CSV table of C-alpha atoms in Angstrom, one decimal:
chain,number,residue,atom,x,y,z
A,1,UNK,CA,-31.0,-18.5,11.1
A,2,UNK,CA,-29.1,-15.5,12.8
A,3,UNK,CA,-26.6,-18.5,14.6
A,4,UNK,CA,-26.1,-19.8,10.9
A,5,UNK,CA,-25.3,-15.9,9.5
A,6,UNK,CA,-22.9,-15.8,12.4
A,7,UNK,CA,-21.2,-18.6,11.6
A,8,UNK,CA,-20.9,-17.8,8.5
A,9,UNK,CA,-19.9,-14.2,9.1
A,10,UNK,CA,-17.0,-16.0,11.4
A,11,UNK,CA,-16.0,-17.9,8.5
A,12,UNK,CA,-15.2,-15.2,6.2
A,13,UNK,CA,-13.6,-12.5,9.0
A,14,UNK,CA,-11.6,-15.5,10.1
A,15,UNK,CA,-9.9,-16.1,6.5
A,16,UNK,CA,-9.1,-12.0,5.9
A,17,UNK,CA,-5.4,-11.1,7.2
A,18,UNK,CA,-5.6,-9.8,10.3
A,19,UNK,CA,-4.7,-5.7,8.7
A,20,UNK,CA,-8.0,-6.0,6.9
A,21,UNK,CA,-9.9,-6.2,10.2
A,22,UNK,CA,-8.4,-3.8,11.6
A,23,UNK,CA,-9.8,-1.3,10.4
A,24,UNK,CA,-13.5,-0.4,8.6
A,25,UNK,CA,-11.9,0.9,5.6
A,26,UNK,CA,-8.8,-0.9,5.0
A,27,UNK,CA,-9.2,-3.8,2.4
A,28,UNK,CA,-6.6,-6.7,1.6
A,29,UNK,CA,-7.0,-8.6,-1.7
A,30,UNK,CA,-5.1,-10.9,-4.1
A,31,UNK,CA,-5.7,-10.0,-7.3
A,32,UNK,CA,-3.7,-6.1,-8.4
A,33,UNK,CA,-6.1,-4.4,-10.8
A,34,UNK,CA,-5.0,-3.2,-14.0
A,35,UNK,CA,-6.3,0.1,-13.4
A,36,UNK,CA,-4.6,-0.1,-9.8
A,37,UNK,CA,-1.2,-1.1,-11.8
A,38,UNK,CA,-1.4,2.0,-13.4
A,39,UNK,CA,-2.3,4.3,-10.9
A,40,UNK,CA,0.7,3.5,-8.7
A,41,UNK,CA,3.4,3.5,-11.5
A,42,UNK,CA,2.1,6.9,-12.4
A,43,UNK,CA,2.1,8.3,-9.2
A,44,UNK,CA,5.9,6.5,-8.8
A,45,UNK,CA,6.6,8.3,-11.6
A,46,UNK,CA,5.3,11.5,-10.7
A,47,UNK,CA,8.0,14.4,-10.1
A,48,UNK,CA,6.3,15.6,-7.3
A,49,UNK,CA,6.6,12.1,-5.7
A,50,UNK,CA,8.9,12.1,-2.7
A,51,UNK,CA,10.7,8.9,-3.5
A,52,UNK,CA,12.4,5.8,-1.1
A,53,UNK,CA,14.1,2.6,-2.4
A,54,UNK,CA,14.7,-0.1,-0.5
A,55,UNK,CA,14.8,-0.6,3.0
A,56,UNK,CA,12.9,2.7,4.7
A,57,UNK,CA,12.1,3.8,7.8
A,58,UNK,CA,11.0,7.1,9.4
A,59,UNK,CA,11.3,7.5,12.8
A,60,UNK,CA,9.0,9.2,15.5
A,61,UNK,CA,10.3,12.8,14.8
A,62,UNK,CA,10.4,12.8,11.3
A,63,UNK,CA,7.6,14.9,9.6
A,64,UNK,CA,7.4,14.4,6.0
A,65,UNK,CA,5.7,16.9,3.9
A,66,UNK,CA,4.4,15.2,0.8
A,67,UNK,CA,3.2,12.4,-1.3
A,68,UNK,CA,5.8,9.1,-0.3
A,69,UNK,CA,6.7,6.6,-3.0
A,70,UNK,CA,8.7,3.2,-1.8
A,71,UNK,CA,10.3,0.8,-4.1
A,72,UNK,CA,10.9,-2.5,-2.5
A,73,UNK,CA,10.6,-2.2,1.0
A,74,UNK,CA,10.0,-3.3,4.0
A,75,UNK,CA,9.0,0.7,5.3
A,76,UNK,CA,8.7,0.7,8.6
A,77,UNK,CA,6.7,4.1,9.7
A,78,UNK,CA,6.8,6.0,12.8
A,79,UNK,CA,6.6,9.6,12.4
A,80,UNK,CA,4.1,11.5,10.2
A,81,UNK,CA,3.7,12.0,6.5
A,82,UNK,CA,1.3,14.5,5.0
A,83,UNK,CA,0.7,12.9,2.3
A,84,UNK,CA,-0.1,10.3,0.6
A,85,UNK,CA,1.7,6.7,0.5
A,86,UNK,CA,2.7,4.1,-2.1
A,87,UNK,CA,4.7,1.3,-1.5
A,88,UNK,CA,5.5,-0.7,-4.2
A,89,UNK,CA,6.6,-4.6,-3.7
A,90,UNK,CA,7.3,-4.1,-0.3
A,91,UNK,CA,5.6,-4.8,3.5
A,92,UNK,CA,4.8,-1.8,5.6
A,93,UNK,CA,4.6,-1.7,9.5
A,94,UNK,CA,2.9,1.4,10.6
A,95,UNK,CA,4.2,1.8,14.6
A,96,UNK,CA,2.2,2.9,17.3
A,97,UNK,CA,1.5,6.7,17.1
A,98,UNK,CA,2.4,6.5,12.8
A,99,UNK,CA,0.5,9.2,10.8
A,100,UNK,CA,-0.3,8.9,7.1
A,101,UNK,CA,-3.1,12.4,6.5
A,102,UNK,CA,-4.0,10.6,3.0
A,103,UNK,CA,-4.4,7.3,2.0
A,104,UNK,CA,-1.5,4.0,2.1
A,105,UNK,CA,-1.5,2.2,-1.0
A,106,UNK,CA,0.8,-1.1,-0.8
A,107,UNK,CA,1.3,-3.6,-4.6
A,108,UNK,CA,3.5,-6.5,-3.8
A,109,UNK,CA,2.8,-6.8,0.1
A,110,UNK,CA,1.0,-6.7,3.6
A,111,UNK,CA,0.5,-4.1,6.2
A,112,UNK,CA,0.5,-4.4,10.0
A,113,UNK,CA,-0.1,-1.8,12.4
A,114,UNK,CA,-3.3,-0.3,11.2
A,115,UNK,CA,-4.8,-0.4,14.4
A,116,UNK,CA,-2.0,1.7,16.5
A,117,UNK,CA,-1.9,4.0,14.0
A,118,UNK,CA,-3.5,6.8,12.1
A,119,UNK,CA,-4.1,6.7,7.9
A,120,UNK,CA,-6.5,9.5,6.8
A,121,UNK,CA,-7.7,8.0,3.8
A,122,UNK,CA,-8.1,4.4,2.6
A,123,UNK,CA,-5.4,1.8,3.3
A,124,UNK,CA,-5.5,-0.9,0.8
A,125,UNK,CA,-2.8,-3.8,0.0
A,126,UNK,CA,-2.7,-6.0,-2.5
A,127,UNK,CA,0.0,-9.3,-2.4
A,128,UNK,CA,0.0,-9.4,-6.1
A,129,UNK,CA,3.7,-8.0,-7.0
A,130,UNK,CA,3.8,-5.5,-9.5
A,131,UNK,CA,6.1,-6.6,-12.5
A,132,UNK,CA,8.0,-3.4,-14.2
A,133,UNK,CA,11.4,-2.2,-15.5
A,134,UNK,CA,13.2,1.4,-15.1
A,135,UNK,CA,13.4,2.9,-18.2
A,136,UNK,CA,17.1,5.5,-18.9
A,137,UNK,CA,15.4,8.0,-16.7
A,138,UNK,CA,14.9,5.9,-13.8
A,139,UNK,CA,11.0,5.6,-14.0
A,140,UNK,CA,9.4,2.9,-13.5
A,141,UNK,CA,7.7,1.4,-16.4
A,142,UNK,CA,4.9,-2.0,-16.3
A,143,UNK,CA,6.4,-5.1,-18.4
A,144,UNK,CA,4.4,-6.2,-21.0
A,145,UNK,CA,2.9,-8.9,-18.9
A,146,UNK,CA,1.5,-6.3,-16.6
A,147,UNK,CA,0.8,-4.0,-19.5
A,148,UNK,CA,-1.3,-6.6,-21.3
A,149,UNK,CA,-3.7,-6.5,-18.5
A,150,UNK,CA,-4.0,-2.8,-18.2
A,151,UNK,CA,-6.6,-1.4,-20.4
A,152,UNK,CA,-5.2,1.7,-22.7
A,153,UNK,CA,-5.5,5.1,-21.1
């Protein structure tokens, strides 16, 4: 019996992305949540929000002080943030000796690294892409497609 639960126990690990077993409480999954959808766009949208597009990397000295917000990506991170991260469509590669104090939220991608570095909270990643538009004021805002999936707030 215990050979068959081990087996079986193989099976599964062996089909999760390699940043999923990295770590305890990191999770990779298909499927974005519409409550998830939400979440991310508002804290995109948030003013607080210290904000990247495209392209981004922060290198071994950098400290940034804040909640981080990428659109598109890839981010590559080697310094520290204090703060929480979002990146949105985009892969993130977390290099040895990255800090994150809060959690690392990616929509639309993978993340490698986890294991070299340090995340504070929960690092989740979902490879479902999140479909929006900017609005005039440059927020981001979910297409109706995404919207119809997301329950009203």
């Amino acid at each position: 019996m215990r050979r068959y639960l081990s087996i079986a126990l193989l099976a599964i690990l062996g089909g999760l992305p390699l940043a999923a077993q990295e770590r305890a409480d990191s999770a990779w999954r298909s499927d974005l949540p519409p409550e998830v959808a939400r979440e991310v766009t508002d804290f995109f949208n948030d003013p607080r929000t210290i904000h990247f597009s495209g392209r981004t990397r922060i290198p071994a000295e950098r400290v940034v002080d804040g909640d981080v917000a990428v659109l598109g990506g890839p981010v590559t991170i080697a310094g520290q943030i204090r703060g929480r991260v979002v990146v949105i469509n985009g892969d993130v590669e977390l290099l040895r000796g990255a800090s994150i104090s809060g959690g690392l939220t990616v929509v639309g991608g993978r993340v490698s690294g986890l294991a070299d570095a340090r995340v504070g909270g929960e690092a989740v990643a979902y490879s479902e892409r999140l479909r929006y538009r900017r609005d005039q004021s440059e927020r981001i805002v979910l297409t109706e497609s995404q919207r119809r999936r997301a329950p009203e707030a």
